[in-house]
mmCIF file of N, CA and C in Angstrom:
data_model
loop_
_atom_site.group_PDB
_atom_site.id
_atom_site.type_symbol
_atom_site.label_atom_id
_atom_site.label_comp_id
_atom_site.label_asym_id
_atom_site.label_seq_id
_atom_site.Cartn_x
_atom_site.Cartn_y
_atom_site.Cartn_z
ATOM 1 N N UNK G 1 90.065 205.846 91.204
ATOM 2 C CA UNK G 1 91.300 205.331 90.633
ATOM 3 C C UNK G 1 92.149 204.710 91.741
ATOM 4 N N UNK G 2 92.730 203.247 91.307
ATOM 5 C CA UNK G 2 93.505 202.987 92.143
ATOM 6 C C UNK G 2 95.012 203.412 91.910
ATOM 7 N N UNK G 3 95.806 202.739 92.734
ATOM 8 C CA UNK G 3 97.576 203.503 92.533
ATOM 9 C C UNK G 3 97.873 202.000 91.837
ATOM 10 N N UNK G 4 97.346 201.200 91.811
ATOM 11 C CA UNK G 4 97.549 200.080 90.992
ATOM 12 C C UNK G 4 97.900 200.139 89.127
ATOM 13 N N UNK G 5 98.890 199.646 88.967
ATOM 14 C CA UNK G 5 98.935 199.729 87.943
ATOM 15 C C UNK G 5 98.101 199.280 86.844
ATOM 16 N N UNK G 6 97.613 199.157 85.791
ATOM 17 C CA UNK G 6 96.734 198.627 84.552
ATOM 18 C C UNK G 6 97.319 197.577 83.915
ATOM 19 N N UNK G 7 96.719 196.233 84.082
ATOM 20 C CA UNK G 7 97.723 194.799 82.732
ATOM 21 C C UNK G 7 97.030 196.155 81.546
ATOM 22 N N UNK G 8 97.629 195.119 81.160
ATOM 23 C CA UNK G 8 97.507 195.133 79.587
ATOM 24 C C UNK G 8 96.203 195.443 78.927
ATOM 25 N N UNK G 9 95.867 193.769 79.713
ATOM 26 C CA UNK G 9 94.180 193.381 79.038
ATOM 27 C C UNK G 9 94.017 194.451 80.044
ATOM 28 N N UNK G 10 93.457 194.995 81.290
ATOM 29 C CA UNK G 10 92.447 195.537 81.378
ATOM 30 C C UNK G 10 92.697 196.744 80.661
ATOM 31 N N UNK G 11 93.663 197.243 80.067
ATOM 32 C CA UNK G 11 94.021 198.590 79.157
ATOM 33 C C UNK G 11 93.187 198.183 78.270
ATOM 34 N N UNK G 12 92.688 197.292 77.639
ATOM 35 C CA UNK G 12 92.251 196.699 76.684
ATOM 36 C C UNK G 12 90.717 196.778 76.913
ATOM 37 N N UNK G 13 90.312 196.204 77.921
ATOM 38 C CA UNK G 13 88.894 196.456 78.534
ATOM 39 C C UNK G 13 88.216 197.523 78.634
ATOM 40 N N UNK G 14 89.146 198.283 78.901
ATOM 41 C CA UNK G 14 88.796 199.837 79.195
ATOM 42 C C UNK G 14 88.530 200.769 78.062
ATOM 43 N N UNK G 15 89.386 200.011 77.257
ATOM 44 C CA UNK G 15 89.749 200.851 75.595
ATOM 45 C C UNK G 15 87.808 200.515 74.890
ATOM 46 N N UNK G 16 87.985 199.015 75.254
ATOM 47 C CA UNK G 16 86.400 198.616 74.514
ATOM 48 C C UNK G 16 85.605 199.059 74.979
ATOM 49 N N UNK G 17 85.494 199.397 76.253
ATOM 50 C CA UNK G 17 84.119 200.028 76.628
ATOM 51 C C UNK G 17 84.373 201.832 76.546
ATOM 52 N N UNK G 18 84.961 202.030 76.186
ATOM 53 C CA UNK G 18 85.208 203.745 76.043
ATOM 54 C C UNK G 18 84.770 203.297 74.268
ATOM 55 N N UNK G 19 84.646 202.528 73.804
ATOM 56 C CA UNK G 19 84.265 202.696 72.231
ATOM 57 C C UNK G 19 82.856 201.634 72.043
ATOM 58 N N UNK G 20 82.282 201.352 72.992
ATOM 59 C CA UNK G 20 81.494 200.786 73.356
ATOM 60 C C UNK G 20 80.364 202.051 73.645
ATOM 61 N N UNK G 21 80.465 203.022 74.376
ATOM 62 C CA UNK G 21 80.038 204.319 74.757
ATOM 63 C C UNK G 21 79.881 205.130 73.009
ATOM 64 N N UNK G 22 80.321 205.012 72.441
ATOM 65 C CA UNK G 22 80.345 205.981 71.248
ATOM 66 C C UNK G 22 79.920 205.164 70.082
ATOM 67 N N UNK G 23 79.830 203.865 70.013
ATOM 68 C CA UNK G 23 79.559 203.083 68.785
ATOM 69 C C UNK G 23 78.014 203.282 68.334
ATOM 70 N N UNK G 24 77.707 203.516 67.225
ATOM 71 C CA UNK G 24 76.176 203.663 67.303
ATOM 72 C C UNK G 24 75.989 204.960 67.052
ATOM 73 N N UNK G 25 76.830 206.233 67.892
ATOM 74 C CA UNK G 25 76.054 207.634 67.860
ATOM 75 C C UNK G 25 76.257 208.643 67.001
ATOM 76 N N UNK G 26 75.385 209.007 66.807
ATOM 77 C CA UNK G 26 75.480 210.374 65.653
ATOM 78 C C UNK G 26 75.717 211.397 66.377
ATOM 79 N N UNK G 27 76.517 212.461 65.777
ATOM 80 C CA UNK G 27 76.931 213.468 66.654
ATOM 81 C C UNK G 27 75.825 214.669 66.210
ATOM 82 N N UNK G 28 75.351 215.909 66.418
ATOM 83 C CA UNK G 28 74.748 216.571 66.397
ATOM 84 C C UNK G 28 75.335 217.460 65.447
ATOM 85 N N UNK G 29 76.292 217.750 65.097
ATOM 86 C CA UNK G 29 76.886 218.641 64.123
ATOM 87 C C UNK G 29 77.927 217.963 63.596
ATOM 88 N N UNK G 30 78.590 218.505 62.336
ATOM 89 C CA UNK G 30 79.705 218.175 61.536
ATOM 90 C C UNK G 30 80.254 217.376 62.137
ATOM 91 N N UNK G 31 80.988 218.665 63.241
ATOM 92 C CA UNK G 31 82.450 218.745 63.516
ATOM 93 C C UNK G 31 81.907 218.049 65.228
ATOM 94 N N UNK G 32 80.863 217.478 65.550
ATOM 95 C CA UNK G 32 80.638 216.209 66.722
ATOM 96 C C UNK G 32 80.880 215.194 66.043
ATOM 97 N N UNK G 33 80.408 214.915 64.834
ATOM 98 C CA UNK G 33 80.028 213.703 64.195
ATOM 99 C C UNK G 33 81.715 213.068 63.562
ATOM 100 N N UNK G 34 82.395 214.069 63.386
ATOM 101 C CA UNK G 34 83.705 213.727 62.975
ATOM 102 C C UNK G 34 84.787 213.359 64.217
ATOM 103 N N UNK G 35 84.649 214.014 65.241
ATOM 104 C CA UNK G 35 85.421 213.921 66.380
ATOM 105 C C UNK G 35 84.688 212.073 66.863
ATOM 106 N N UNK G 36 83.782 211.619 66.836
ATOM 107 C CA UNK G 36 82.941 210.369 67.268
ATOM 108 C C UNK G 36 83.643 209.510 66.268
ATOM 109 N N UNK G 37 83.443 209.968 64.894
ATOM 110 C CA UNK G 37 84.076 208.817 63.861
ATOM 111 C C UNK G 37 85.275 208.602 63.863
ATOM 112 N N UNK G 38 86.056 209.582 64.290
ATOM 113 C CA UNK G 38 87.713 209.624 64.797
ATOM 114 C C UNK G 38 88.421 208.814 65.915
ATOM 115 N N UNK G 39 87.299 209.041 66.916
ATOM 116 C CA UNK G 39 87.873 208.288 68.336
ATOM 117 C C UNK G 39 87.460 206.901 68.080
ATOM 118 N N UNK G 40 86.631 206.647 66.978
ATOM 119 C CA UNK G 40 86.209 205.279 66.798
ATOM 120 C C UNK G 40 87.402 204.601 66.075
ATOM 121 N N UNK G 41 87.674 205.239 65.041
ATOM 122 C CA UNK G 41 88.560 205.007 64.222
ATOM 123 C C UNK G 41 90.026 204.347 65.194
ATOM 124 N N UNK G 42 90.481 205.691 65.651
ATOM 125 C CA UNK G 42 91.777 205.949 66.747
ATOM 126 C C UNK G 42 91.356 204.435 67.475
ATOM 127 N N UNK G 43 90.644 204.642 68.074
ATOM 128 C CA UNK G 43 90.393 203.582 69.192
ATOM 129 C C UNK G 43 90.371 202.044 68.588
ATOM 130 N N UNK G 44 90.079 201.895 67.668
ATOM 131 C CA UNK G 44 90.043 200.457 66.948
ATOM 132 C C UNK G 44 91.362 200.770 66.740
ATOM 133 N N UNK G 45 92.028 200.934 65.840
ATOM 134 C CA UNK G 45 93.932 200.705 65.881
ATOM 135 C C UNK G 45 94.514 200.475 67.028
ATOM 136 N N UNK G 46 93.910 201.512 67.742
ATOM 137 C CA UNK G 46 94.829 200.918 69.142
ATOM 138 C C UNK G 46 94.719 199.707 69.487
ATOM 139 N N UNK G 47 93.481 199.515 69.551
ATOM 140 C CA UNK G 47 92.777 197.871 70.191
ATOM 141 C C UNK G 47 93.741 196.800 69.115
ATOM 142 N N UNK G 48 93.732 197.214 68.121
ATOM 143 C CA UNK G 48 94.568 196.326 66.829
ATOM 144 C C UNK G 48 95.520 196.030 67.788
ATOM 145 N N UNK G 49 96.839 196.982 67.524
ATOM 146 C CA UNK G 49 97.495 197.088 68.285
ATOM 147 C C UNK G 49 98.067 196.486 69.251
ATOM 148 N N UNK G 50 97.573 196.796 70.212
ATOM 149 C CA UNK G 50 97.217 195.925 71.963
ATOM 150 C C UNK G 50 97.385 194.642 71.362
ATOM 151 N N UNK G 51 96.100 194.006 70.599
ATOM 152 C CA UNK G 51 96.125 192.336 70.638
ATOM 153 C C UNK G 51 97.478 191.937 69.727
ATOM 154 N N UNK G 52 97.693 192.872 69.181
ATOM 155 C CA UNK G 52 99.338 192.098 68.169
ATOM 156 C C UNK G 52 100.384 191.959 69.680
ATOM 157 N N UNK G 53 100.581 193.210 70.172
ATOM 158 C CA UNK G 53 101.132 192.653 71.410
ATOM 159 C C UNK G 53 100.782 191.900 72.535
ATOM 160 N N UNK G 54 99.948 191.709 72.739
ATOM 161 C CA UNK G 54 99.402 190.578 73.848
ATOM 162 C C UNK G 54 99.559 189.089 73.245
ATOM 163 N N UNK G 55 99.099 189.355 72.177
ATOM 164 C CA UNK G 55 99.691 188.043 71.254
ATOM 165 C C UNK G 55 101.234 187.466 71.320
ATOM 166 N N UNK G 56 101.998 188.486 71.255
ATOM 167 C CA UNK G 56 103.876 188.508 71.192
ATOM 168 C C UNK G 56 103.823 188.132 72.507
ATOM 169 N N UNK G 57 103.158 188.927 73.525
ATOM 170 C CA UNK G 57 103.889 188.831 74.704
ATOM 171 C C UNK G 57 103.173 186.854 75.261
ATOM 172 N N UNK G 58 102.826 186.158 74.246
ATOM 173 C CA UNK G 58 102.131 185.089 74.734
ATOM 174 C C UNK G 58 102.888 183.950 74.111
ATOM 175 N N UNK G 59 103.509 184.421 73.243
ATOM 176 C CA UNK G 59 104.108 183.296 72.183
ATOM 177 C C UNK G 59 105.264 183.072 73.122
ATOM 178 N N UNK G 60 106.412 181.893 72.847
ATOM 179 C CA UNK G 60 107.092 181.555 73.397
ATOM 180 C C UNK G 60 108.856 182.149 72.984
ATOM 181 N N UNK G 61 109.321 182.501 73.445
ATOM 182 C CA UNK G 61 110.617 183.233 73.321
ATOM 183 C C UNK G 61 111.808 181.987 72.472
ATOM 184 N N UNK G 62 112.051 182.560 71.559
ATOM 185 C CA UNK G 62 113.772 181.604 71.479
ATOM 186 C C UNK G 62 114.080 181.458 72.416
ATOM 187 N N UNK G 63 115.472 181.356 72.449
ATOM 188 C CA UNK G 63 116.473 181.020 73.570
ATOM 189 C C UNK G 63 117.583 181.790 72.594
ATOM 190 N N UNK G 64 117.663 180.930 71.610
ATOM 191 C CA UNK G 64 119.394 180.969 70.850
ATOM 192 C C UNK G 64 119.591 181.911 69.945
ATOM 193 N N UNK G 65 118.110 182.793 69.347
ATOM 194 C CA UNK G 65 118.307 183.407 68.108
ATOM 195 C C UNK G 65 118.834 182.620 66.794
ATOM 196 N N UNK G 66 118.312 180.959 66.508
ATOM 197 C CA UNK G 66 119.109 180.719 65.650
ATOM 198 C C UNK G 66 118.225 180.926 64.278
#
């Protein structure tokens, strides 16, 4: 780990390949198989998420509020 802080996108990068690691797998019991479908779940909203704001933070600002 660096002392460097994380943009955005690579928060974003990081998010996909941590659900990149789990996409595909069957868990061995119930209560694996539910915790896998969860973080998949969790983890796609977030990613939602992220791009609605990376999106905002790309668009161009008023000025005047009119």
């Amino acid at each position: 780990m660096t002392d460097q802080p994380l943009s955005d996108s690579e928060i974003y990068a990081l998010l996909d390949k941590a659900h990149d690691v789990f996409r595909g797998q069957k868990g061995q019991t119930e209560g694996g198989q539910a915790v896998i479908d969860l973080f998949l779940r969790n983890t796609d909203m977030i990613q939602r998420a992220m791009l609605i704001m990376l999106t905002d933070q790309k668009r161009p600002q008023s000025g005047s509020g009119s």
